[in-house]
Coordinates of C-alpha atoms and ligand atoms in Angstrom, one line a residue:
X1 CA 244.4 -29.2 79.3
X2 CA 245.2 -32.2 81.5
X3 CA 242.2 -32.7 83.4
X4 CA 239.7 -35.7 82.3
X5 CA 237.0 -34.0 82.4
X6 CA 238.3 -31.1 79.7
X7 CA 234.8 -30.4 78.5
X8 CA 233.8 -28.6 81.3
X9 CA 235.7 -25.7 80.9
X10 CA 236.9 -26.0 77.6
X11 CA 237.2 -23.4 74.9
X12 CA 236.0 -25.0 71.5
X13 CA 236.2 -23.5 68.4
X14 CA 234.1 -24.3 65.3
X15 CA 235.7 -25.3 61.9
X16 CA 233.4 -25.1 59.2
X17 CA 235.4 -26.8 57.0
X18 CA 234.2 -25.9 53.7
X19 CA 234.7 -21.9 54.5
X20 CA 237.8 -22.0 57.0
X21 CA 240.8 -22.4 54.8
X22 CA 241.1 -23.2 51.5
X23 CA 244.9 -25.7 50.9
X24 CA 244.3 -25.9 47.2
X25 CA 242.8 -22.8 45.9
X26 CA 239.8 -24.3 44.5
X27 CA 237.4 -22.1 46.3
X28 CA 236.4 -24.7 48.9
X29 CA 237.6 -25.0 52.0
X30 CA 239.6 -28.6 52.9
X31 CA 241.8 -30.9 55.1
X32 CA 244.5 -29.5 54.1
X33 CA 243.7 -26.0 55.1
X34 CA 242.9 -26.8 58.7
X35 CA 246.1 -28.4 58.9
X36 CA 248.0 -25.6 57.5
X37 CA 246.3 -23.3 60.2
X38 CA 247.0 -25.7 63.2
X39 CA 249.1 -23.2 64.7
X40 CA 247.0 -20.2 64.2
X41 CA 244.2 -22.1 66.5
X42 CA 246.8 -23.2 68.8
X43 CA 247.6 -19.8 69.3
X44 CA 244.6 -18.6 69.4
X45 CA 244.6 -20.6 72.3
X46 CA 241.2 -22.7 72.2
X47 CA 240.8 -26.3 73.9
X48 CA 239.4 -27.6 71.4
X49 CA 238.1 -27.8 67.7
X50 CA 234.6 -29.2 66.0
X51 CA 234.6 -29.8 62.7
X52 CA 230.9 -29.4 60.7
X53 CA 230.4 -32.8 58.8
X54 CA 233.4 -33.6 56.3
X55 CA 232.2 -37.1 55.2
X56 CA 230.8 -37.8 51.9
X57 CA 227.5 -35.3 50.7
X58 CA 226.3 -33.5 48.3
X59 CA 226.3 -30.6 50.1
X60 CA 222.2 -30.5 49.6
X61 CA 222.5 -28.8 53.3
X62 CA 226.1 -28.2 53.5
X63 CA 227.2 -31.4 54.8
X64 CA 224.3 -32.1 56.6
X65 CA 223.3 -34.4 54.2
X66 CA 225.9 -37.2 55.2
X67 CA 226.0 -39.5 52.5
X68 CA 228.5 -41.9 54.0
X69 CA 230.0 -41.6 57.2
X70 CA 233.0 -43.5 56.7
X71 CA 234.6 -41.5 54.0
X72 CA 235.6 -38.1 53.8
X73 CA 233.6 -35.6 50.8
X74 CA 236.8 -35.7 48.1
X75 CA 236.2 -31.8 48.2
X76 CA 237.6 -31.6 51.7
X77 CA 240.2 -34.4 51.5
X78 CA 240.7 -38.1 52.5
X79 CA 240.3 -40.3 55.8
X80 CA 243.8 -40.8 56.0
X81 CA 244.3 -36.9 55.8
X82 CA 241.6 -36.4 58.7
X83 CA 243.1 -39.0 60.7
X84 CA 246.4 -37.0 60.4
X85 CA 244.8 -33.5 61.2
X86 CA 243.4 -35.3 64.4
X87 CA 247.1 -36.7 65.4
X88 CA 248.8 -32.8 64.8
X89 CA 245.8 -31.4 66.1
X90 CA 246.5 -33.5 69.2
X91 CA 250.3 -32.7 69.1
X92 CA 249.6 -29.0 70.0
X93 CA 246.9 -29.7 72.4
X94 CA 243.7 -29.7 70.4
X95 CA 241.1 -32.3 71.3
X96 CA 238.9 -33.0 67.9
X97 CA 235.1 -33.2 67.7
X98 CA 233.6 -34.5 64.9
X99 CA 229.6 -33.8 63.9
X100 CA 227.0 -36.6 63.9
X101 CA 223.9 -36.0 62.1
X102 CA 221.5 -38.9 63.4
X103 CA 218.3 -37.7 62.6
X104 CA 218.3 -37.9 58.9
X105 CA 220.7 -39.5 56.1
X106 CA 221.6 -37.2 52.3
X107 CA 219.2 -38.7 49.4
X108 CA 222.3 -40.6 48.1
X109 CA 222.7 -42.5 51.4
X110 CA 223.1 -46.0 50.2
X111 CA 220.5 -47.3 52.7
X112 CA 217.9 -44.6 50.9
X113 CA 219.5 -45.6 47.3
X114 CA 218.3 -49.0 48.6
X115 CA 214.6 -48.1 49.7
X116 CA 213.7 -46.4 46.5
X117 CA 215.2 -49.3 45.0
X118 CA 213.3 -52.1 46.9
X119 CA 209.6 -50.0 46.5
X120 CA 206.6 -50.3 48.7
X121 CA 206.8 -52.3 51.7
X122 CA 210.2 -53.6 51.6
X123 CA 212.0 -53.9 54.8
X124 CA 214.7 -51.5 53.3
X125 CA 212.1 -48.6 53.4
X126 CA 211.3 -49.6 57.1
X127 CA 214.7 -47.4 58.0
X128 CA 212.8 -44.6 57.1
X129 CA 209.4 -43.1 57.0
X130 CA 207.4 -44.0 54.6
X131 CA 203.8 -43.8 53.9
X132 CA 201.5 -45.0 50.7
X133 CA 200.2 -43.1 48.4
X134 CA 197.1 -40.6 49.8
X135 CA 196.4 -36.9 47.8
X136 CA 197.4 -35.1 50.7
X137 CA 200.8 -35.3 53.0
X138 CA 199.7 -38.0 55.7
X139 CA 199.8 -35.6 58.2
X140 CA 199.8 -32.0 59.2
X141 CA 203.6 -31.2 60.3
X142 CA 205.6 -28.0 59.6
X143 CA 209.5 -29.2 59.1
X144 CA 212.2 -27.5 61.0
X145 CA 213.0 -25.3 57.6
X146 CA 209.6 -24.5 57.3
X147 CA 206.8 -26.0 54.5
X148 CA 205.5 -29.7 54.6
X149 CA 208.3 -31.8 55.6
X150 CA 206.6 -34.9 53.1
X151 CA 208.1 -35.6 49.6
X152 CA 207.1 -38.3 47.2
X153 CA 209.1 -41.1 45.9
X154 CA 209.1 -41.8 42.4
X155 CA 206.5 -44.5 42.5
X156 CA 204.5 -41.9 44.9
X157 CA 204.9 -43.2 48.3
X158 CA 205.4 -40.4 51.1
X159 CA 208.7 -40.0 52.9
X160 CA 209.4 -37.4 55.6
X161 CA 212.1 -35.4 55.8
X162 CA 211.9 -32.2 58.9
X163 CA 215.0 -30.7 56.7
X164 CA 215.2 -30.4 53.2
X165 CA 213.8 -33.0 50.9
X166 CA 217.4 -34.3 50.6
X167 CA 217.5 -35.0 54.1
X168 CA 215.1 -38.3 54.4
X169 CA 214.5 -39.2 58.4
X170 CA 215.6 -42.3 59.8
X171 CA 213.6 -44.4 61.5
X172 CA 215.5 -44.6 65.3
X173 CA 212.3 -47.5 66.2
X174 CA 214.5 -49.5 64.2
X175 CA 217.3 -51.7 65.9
X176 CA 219.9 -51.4 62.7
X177 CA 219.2 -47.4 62.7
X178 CA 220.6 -47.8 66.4
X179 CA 223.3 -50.2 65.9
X180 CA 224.7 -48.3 63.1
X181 CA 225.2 -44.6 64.7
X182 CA 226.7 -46.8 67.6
X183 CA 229.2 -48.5 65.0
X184 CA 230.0 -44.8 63.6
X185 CA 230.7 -43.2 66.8
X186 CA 233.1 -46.4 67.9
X187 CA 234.5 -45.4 64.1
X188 CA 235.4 -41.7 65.2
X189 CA 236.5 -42.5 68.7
X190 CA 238.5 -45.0 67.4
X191 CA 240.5 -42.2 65.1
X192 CA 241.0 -40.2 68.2
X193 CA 238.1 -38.1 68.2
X194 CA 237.6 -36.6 71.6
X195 CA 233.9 -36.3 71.6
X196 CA 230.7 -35.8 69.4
X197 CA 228.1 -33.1 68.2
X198 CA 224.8 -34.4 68.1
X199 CA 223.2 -32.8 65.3
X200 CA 219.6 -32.4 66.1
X201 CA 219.2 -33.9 69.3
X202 CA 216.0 -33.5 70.2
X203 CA 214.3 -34.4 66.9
X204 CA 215.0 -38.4 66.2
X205 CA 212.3 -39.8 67.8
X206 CA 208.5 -39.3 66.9
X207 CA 205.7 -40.3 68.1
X208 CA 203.9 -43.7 67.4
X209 CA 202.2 -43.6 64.1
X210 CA 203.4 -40.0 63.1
X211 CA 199.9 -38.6 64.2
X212 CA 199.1 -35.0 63.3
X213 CA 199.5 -32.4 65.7
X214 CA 197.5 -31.9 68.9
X215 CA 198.0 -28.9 71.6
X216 CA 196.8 -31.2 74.0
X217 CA 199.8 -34.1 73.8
X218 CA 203.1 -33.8 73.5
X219 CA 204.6 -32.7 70.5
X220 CA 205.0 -35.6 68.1
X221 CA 209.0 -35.0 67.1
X222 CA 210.2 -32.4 69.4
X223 CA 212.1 -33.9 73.0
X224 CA 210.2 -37.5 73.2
X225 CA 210.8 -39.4 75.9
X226 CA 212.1 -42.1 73.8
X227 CA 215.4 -40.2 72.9
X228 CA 217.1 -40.1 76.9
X229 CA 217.4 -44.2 76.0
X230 CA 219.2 -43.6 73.0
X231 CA 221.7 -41.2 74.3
X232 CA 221.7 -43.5 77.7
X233 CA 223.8 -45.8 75.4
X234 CA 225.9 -43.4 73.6
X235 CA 226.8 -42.8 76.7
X236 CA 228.2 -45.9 77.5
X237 CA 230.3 -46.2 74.2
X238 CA 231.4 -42.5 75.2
X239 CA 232.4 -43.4 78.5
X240 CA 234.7 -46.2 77.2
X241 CA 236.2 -43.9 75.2
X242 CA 236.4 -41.2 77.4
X243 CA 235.0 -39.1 75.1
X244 CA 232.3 -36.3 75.6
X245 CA 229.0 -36.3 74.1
X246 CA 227.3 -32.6 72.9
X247 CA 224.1 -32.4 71.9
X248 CA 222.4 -29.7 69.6
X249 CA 219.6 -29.6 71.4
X250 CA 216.8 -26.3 70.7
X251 CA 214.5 -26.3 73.2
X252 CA 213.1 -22.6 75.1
X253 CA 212.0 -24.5 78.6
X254 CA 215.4 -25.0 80.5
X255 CA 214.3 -28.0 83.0
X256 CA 213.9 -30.2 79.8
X257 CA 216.9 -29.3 78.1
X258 CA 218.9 -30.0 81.2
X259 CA 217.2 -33.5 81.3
X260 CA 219.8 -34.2 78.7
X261 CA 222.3 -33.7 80.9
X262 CA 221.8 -36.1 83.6
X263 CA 224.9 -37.8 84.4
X264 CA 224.2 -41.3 82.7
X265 CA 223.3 -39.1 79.0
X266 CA 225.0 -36.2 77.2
X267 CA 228.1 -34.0 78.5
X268 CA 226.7 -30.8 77.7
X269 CA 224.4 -29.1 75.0
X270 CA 224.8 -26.0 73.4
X271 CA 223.0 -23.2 75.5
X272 CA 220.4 -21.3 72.8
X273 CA 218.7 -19.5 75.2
X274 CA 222.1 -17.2 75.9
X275 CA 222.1 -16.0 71.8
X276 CA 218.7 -15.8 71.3
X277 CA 218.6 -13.3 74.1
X278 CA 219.0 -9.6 72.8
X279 CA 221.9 -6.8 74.0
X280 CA 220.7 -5.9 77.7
X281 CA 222.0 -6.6 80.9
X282 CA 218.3 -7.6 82.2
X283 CA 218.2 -10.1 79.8
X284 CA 221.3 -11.6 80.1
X285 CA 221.6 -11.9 83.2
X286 CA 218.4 -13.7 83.3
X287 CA 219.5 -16.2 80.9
X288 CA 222.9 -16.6 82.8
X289 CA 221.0 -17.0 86.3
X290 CA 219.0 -19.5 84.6
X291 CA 221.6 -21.4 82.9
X292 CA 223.8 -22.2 86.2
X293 CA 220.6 -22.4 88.0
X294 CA 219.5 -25.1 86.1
X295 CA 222.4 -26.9 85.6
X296 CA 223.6 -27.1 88.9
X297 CA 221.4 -30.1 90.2
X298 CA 222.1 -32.4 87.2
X299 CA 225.7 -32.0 87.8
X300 CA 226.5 -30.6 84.4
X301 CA 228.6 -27.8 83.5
X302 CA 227.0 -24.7 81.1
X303 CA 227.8 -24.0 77.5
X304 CA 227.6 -20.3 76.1
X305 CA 227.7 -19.6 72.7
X306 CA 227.1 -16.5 70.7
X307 CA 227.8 -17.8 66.8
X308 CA 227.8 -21.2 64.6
X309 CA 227.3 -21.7 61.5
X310 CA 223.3 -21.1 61.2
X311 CA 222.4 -17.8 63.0
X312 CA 223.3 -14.2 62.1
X313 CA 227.1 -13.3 62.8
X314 CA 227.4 -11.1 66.5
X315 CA 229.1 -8.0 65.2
X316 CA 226.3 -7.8 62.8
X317 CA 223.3 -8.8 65.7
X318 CA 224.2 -6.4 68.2
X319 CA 224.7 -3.7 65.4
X320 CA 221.0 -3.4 64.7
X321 CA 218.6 -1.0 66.8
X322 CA 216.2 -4.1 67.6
X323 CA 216.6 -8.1 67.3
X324 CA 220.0 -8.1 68.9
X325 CA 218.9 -11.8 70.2
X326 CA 218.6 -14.1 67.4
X327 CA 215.6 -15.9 65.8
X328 CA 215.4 -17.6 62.9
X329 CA 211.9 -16.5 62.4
X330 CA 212.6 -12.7 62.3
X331 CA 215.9 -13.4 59.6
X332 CA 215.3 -10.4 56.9
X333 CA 217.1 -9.1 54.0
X334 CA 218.3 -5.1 54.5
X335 CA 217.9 -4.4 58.1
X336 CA 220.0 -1.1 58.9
X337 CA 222.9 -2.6 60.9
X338 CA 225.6 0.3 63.1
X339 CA 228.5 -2.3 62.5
X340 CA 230.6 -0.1 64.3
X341 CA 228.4 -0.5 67.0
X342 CA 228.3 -4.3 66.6
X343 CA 231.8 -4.5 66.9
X344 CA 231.6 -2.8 70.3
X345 CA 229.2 -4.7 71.5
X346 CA 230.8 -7.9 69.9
X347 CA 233.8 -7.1 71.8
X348 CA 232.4 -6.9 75.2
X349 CA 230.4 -9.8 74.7
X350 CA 233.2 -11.9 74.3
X351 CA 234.7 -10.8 77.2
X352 CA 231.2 -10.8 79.5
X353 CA 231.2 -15.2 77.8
X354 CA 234.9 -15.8 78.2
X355 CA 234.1 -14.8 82.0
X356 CA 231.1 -17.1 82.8
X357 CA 231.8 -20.2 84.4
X358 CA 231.9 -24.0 82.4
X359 CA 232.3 -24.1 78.6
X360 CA 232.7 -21.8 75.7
X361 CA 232.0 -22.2 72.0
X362 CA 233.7 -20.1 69.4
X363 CA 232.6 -19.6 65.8
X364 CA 235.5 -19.5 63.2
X365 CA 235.7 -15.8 61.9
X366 CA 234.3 -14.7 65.6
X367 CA 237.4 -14.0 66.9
X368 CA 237.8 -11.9 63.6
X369 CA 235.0 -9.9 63.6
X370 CA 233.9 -11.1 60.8
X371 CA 230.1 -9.7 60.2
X372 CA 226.9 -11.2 58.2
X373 CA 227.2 -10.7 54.3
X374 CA 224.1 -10.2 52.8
X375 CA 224.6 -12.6 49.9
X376 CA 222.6 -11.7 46.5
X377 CA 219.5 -13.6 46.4
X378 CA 221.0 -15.4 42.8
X379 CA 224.0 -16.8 44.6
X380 CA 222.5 -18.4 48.0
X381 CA 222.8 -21.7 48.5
X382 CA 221.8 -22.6 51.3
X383 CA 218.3 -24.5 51.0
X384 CA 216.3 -22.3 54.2
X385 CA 216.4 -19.7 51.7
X386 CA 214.3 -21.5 49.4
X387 CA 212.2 -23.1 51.4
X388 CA 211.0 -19.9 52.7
X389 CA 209.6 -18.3 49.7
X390 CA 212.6 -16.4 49.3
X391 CA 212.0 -14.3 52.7
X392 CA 214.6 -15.8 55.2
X393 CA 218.3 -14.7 53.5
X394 CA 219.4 -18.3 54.8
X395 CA 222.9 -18.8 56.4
X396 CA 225.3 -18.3 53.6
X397 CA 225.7 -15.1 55.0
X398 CA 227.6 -16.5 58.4
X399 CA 229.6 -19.0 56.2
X400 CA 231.8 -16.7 53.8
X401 CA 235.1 -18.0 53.6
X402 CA 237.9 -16.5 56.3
X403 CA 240.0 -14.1 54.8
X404 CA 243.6 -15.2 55.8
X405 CA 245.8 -12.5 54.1
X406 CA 243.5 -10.3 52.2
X407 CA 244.7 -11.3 48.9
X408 CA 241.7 -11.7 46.1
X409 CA 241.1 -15.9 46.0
X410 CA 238.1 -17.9 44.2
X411 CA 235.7 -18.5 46.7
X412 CA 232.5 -20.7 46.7
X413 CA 230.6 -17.8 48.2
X414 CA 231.5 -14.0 47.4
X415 CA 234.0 -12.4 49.8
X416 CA 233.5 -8.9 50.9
X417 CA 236.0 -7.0 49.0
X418 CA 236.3 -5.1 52.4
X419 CA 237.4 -8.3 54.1
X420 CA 241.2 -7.8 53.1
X421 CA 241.5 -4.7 56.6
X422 CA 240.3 -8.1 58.6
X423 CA 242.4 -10.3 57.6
X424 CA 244.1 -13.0 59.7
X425 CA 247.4 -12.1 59.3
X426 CA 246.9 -7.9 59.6
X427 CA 244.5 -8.7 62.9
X428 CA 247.8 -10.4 64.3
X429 CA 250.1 -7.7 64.0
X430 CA 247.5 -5.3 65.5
X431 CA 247.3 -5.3 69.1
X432 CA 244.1 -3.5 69.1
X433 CA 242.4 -6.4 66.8
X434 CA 239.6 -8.2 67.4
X435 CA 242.0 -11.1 67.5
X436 CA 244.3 -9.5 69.6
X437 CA 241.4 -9.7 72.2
X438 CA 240.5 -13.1 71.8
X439 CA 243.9 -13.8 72.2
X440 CA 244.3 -12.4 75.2
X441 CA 241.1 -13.1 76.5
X442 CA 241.7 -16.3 75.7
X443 CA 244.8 -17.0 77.5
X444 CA 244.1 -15.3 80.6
X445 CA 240.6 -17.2 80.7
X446 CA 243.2 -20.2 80.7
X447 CA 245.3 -18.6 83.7
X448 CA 242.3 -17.8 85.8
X449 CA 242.0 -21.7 85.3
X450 CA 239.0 -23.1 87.6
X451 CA 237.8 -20.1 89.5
X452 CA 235.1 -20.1 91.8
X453 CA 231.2 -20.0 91.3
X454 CA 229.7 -17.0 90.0
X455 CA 228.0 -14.2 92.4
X456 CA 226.4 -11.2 90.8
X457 CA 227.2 -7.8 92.7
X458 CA 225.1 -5.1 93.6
X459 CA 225.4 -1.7 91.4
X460 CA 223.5 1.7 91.8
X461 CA 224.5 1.9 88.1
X462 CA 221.2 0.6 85.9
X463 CA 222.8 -0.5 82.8
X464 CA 226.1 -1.9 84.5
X465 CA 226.3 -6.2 84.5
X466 CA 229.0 -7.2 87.1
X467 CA 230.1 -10.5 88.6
X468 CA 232.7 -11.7 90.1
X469 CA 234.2 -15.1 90.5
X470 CA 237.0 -15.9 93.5
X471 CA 240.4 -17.2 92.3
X472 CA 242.6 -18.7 95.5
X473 CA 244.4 -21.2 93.8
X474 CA 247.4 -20.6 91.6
X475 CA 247.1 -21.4 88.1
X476 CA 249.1 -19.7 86.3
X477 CA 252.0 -19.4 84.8
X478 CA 251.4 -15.7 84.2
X479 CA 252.0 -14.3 87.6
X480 CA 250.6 -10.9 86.5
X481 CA 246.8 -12.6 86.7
X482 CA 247.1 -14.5 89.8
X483 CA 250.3 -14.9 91.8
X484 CA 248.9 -16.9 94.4
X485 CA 246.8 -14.5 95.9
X486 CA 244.1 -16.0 98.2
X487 CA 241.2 -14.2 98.5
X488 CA 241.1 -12.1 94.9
X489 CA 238.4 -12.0 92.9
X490 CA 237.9 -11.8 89.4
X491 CA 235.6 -9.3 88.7
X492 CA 233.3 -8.6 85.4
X493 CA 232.1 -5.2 84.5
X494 CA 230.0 -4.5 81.2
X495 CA 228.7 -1.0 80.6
X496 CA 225.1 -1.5 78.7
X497 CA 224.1 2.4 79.9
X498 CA 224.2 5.1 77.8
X499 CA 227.1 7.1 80.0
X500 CA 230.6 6.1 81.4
X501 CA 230.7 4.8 84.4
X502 CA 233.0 4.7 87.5
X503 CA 235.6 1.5 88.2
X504 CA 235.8 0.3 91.5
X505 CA 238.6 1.6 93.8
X506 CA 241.5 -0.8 94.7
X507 CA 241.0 -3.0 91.3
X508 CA 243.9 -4.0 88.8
X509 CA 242.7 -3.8 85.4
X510 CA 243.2 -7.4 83.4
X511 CA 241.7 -6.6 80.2
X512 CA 239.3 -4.1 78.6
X513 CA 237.3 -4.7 75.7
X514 CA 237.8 -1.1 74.4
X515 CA 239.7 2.1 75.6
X516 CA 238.4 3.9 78.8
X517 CA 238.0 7.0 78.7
X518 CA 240.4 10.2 79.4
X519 CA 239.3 9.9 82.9
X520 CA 239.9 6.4 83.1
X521 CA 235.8 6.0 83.2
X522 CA 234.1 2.5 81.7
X523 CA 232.2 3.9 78.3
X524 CA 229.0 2.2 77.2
X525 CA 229.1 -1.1 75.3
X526 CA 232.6 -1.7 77.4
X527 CA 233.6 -4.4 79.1
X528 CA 236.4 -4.9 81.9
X529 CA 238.3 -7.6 83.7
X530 CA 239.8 -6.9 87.3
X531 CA 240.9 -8.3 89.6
X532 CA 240.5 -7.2 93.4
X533 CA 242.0 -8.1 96.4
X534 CA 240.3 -9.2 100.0
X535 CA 236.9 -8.0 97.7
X536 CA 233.6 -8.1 99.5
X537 CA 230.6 -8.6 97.6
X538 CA 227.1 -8.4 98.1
X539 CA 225.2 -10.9 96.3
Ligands
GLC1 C1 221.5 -28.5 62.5 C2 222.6 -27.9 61.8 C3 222.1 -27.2 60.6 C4 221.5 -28.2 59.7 C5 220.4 -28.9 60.4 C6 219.9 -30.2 59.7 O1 220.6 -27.5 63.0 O2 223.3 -27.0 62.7 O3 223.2 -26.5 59.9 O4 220.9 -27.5 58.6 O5 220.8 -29.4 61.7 O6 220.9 -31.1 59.7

């Protein structure tokens, strides 16, 4: 992509390093992986990569627990090795993101090393949040994995941690809090990273004096005022850079998320509201209207996302009769999932996302299919598990390590012995594959390049979702997509009903998510590129 302002309309895809690909068979994934598989994503024919945090931790959270920022976890490799995935990265057109996990520190940060060190009222324990000894937590807060976010230190002060007890807050009232994230992101885009995800965006600050909750003010940690300053200056570094700032930002009302997004503070933010939104066109089209609606007067392009690394995997989602939109509240062990239904669904879905207009984030083992593996309760790691009594099945089950040729491998989490029929490498040689689609999808998404805004058209048919977006320019260097037609329209059709429906006269079909049928009819859970010439809609 040449344009500067790649992000948005980018295709990013999400490396979760320590599952993606494993370079020297130890189980984990590393460095050396991603850079054997360069050409895999470069075919796959993404914009973009993230990488989850790959600096020092002890993996209390995965690598969310960043126990120095300037060094890379010896499991996954070394800073000179990341700096030379970034270069070939860049070589075959792959901007790098890199994660940045502000809110909290790991346990074995040095600066909390330091604190527990120092003891009570030492200006090292003024980085975090502290509190002295009382019976009870000083306050009445539920953390972000659920149970009392408050541990004790040794000598039995308070310190609060939303995450896991690993995962001590910073304190972002203090000036050397700020000054240090500012040094790290100069560190990254020095090294040639492209841009940043904000881990937790809206959760830094909190309100003066940590007071306990009240219905009637503004919640104490959730989107404070104070945090549009912070990111006001990131901004700045960013700008010099020319790198983009994302923000991981969970929040249901839509005017406040796109607050973020004003053109002096983040790039974009990953869109929530689009995955937690179950299969049905009602509903998704809401969440799209809303989206675009909401964007549009801050200037800011939309983000869609189906998968990362911490909700339930799509395939597996829109198998199940109810909670096709995700919630971490509703995550169970042995719900009934129709995964060849999922995978219909899935498939459509990624055609209906690769269609929408501004920026599109993939999650590694999406574009394979890949479903959620119910991991046995005695090997989970992941610490929402625990901190849930044992009732939410955690993540692990959306981080099982890709299967690249099907042969059996050590693997820190169990791989599906079924996985081997989804393997990389047998995917590629089908042209029916789920990767095949992606692709494809992928690379005509490219070709269709900047088309126009999106208008919803009129249908008789209940359970039928169709756009269309107006291509006039020529793009492409594929001339069957868009030979310098003006005045065709690329057109978006996904079947929700329960029967086949009709296509549209006078269309040329692009891509279909699945076969039509015998009489050339769009079958339910189906979706359908087309384009049409000197189209009139009806919005
Ligand atoms: C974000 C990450 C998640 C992590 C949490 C705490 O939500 O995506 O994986 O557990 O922040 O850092």
């Amino acid at each position: 992509m040449s344009s500067t302002e790649w992000w948005r309309s980018a295709a990013i895809y999400q490396v979760y390093v320590r599952s993606f690909a494993d370079g020297n068979g130890d189980g984990t994934g590393d460095l050396a992986g991603v850079r054997a598989r360069l050409p895999y994503l470069a075919e796959l024919g993404v914009d973009a990569l993230w990488f989850t945090p790959w600096y020092l931790s002890p993996l209390a959270d995965g690598g969310y627990d960043v126990a120095d920022y300037r060094a890379i976890d010896p499991v996954f490799g070394t800073l000179g090795e990341a700096e030379k995935l970034m270069t070939e990265a860049q070589e075959l057109g792959l901007r790098c993101i890199v994660d940045i996990v502000p809110n909290h520190v790991s346990d074995q940060h040095a600066w909390f090393r330091a604190a527990l060190a120092a003891g009570p009222g030492s200006p090292e324990r003024e980085l975090f949040h502290f509190r002295p000894y009382s019976e009870e937590p000083p306050n009445d807060w539920v953390g972000e994995f659920g149970g009392v976010p408050w541990s004790r230190a040794p000598d039995g002060e308070w310190y609060l941690h939303l995450f896991a007890p690993e995962q001590p807050d910073l304190n972002w009232n203090h000036p050397e809090v700020r000054r240090e994230h500012e040094e790290v992101l100069r560190f990254w885009f020095e090294r040639g990273a492209a841009g940043v995800r904000i881990d937790s965006a809206a959760l830094l600050a909190k309100a003066d004096g940590l007071p306990s909750m009240d219905p009637a003010r503004p919640h104490p940690f959730h989107d404070r005022p104070e945090l549009h300053d912070i990111y006001r200056s990131w901004r700045r570094i960013a700008d010099a850079y020319g790198a983009a700032l994302i923000g991981e930002i969970w929040l249901p009302d839509a005017e406040r998320f796109t607050r973020y997004l004003r053109p002096d503070e983040l790039h974009t933010a990953f869109n929530f509201d689009f995955l937690s939104r179950p299969w049905d066109p009602a509903q998704l089209w809401e969440s799209i209207d809303l989206t675009l609606s909401t964007h549009a007067p801050v200037g800011a392009p939309a983000t869609w996302v189906l998968a990362n690394h911490d909700v339930t995997r799509t395939v597996t989602r829109y198998g199940r009769a109810e909670d096709t939109g995700f919630a971490f509240e509703r995550k169970r062990f042995g719900v009934p999932t129709d995964l060849e239904l999922g995978t219909r669904r899935a498939r459509a879905a990624a055609l209906l996302t690769l269609a929408l207009p501004g920026s599109v984030y993939l999650y590694q083992g999406e574009e394979l299919g890949l479903p959620e593996v119910e991991i046995p309760r005695e090997l989970v790691q992941d610490p929402m598990h625990a901190r849930s009594g044992g009732v939410d099945p955690g993540r692990d089950g959306c981080r099982v390590p890709l299967p690249w040729d099907g042969a059996p491998a050590p693997s820190w989490l169990p791989v599906p012995p079924g996985w081997s029929g989804r393997a990389a490498e047998r995917q590629a040689r089908d042209p029916d594959s789920m990767l095949s689609l992606y692709r494809t999808a992928l690379r005509r998404r490219r070709c269709l390049g900047e088309a126009g805004p999106l208008r919803r058209l009129r249908t008789d048919e209940p359970g039928l979702l169709c756009f269309a977006r107006a291509f006039e320019r020529d793009e492409s260097d594929e001339s069957d997509l868009s030979d310098g037609g003006n005045g065709s329209t690329w057109v978006t059709l996904v079947n929700f009903g329960p029967d086949d429906v009709a296509l549209p006269a006078d269309s040329e079909l692009l891509l279909t998510s699945g076969p039509l049928s015998a009489r050339g009819l769009l079958p339910p859970d189906t979706a359908v590129w087309l384009r049409r010439r000197g189209f009139k809609d009806s919005h």
